Backbone as a chain_set.jsonl record, in Angstrom:
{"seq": "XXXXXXXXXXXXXXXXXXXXXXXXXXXXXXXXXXXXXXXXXXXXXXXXXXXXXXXXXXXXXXXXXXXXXXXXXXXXXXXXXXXXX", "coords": {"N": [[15.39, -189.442, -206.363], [15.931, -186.047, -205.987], [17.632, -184.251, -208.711], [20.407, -182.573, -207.901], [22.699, -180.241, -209.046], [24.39, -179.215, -207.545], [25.28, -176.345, -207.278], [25.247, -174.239, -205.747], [23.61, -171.877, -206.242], [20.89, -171.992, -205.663], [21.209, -171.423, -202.67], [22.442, -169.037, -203.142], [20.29, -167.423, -203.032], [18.653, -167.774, -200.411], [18.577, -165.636, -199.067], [16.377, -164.068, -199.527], [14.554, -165.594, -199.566], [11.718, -165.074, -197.588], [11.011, -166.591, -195.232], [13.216, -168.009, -194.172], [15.115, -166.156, -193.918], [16.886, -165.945, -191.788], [19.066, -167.665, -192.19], [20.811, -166.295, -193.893], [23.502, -164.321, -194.882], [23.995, -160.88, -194.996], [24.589, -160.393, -197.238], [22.64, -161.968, -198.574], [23.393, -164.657, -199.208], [23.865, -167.684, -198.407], [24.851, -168.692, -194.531], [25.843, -170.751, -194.539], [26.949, -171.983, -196.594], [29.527, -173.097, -198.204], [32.747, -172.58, -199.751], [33.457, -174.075, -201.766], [30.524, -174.5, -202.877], [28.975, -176.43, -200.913], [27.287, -177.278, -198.483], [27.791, -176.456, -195.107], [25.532, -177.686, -192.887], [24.954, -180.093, -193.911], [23.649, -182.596, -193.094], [21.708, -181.931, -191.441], [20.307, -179.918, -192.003], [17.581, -177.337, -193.191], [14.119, -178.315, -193.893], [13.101, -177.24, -195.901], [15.02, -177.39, -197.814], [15.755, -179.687, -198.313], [14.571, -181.167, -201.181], [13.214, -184.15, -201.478], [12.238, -184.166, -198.982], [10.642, -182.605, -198.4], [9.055, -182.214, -200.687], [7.834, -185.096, -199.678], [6.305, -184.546, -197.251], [4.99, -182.147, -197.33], [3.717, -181.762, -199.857], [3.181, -183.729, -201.59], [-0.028, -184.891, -202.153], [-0.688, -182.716, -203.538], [0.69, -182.585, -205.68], [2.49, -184.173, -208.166], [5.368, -185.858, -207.807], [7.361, -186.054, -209.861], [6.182, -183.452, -211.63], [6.488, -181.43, -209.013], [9.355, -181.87, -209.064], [10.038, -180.929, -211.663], [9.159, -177.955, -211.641], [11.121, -177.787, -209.526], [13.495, -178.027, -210.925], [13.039, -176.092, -213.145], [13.565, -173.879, -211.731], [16.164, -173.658, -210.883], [17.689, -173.855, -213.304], [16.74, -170.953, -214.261], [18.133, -169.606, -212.079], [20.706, -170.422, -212.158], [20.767, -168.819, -214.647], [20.626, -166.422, -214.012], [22.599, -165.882, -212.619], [25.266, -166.173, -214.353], [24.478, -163.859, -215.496]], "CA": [[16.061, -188.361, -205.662], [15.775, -184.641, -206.916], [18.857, -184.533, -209.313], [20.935, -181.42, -207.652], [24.297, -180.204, -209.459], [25.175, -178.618, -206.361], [25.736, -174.7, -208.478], [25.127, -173.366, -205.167], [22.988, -170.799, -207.173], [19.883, -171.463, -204.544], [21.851, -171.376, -201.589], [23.436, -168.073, -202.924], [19.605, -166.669, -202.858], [17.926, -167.81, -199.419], [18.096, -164.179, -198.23], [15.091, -163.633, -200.578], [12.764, -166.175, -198.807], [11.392, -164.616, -196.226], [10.816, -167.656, -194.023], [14.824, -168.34, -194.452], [16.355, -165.165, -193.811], [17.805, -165.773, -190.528], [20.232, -168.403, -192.381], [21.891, -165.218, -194.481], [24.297, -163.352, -194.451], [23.747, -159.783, -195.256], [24.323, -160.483, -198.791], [21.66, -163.203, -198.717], [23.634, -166.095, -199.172], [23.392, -168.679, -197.036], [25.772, -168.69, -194.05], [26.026, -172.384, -194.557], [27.361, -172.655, -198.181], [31.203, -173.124, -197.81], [33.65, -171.973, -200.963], [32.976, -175.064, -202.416], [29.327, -175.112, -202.959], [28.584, -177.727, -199.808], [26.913, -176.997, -197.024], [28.292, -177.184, -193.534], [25.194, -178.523, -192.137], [24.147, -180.674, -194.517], [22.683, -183.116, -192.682], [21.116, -181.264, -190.393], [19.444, -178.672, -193.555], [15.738, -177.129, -193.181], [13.467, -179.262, -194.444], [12.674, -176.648, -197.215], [16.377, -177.241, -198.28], [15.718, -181.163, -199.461], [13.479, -181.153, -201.871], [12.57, -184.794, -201.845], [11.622, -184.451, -198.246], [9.512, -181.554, -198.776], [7.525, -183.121, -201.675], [7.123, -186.483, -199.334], [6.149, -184.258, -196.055], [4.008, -181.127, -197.67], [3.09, -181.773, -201.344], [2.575, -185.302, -202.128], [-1.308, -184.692, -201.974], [-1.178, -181.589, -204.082], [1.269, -182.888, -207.106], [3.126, -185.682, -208.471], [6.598, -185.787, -207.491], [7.777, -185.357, -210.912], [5.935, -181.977, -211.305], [7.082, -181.266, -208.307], [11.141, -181.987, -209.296], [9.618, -179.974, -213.0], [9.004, -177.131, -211.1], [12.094, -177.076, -208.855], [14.767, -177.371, -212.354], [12.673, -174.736, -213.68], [14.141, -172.501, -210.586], [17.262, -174.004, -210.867], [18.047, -173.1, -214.408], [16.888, -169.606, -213.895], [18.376, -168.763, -210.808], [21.617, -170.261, -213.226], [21.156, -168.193, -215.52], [20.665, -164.985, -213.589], [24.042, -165.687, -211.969], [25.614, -166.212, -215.24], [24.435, -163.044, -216.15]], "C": [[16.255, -187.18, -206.63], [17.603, -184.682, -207.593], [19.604, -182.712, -209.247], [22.389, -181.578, -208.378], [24.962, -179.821, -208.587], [26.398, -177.395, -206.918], [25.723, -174.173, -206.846], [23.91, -172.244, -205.594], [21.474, -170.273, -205.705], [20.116, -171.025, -203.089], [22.105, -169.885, -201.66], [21.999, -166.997, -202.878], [18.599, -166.897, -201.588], [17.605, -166.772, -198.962], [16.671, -163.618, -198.548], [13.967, -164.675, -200.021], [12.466, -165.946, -197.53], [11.473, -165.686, -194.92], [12.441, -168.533, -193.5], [15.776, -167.437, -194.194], [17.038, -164.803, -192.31], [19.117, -166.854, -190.842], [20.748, -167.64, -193.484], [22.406, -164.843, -193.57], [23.81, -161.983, -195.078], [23.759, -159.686, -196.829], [23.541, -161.226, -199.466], [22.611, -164.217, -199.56], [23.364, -166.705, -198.054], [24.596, -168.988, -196.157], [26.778, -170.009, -193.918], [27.382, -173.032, -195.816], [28.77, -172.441, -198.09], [31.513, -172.94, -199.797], [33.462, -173.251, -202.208], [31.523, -175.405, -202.952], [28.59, -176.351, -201.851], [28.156, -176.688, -198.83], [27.06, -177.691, -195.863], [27.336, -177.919, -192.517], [23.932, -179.631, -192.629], [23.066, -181.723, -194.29], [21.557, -182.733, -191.707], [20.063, -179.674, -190.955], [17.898, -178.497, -192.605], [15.028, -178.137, -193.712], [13.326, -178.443, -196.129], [14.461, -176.625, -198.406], [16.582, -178.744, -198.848], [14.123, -180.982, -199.481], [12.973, -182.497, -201.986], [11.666, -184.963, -200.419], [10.534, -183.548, -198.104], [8.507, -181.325, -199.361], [7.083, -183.911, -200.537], [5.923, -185.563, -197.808], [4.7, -183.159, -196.468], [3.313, -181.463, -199.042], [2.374, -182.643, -201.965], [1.059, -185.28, -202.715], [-1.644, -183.703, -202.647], [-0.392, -181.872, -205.647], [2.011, -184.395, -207.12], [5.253, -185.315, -208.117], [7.664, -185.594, -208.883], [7.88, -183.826, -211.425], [6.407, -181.295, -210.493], [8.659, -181.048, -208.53], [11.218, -180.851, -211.051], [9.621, -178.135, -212.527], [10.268, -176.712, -210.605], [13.218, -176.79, -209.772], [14.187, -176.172, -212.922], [13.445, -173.739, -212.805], [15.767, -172.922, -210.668], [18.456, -173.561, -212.119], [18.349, -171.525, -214.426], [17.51, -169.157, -212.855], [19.998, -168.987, -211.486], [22.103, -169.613, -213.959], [21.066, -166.964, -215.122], [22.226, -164.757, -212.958], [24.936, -165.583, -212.734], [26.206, -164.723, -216.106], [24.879, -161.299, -215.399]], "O": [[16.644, -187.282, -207.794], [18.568, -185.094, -206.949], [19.456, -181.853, -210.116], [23.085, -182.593, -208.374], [26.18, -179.986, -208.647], [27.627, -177.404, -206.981], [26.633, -173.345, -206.818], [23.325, -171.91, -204.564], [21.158, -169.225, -205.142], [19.303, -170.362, -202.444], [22.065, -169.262, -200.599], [22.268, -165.807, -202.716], [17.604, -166.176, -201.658], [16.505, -166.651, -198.423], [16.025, -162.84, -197.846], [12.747, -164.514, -200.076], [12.898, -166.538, -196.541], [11.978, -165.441, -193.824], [12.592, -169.421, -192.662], [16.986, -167.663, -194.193], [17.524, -163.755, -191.883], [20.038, -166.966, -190.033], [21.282, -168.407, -194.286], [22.276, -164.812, -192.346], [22.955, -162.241, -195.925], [23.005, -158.974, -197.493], [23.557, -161.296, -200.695], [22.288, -164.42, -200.73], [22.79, -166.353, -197.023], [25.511, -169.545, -196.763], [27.899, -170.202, -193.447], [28.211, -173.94, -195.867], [29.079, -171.277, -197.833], [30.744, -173.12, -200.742], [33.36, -173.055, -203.419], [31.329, -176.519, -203.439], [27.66, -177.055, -202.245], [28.616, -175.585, -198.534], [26.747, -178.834, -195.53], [27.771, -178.579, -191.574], [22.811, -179.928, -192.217], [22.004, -181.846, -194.9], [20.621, -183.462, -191.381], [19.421, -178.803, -190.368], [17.363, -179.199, -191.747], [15.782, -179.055, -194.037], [13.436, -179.002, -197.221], [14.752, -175.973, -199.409], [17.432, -178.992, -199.704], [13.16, -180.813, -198.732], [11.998, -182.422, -202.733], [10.637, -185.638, -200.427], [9.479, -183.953, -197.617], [7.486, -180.691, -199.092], [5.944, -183.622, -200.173], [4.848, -186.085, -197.511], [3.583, -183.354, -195.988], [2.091, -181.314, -199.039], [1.351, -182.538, -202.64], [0.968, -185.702, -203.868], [-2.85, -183.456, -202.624], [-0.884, -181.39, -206.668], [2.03, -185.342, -206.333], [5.97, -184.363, -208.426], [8.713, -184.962, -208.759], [8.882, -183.136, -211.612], [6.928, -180.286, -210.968], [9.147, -179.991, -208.13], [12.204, -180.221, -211.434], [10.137, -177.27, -213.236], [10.726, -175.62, -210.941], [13.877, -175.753, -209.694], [14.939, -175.229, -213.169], [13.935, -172.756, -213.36], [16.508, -171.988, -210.361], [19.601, -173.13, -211.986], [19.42, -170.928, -214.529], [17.345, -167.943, -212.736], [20.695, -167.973, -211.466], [23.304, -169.504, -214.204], [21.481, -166.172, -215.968], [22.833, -163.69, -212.869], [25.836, -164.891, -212.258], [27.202, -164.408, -216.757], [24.85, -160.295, -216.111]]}, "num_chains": 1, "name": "protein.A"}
């Protein structure tokens, strides 16, 4: 299972993926992400919002699920450290 800290950080940039921006708010967060970092409909998420179902459903066939989870901390960090900053 993808190892999320639950920063919020990606949540607080969905407005920025085009295929996602009907779940912002005008400030591109996500209308979802409650004060806490959780999302109100967590079980009920996009698919592009769990990442292990997103590897098993689209990717599998194109990387290794490691690479795959390599890739998504890479965005996770940075999107960290831009908030940081």
């Amino acid at each position: 299972m993808f190892p999320c800290e639950q920063c919020g950080c990606c949540c607080r940039r969905i407005g920025e993926v085009f295929f996602a921006r009907h779940m912002a708010e005008p400030d591109g967060v996500c209308k979802y992400l409650t004060a806490d970092n959780l999302c109100e409909i967590y079980s009920e998420r996009p698919i592009f919002c769990r990442v292990d179902e997103m590897y098993e459903k689209n990717l599998s066939d194109k990387m290794t699920r490691e690479e795959f989870y390599r890739i998504n901390k890479e965005f996770c960090k940075k999107f960290q450290s831009e908030q940081k900053n």
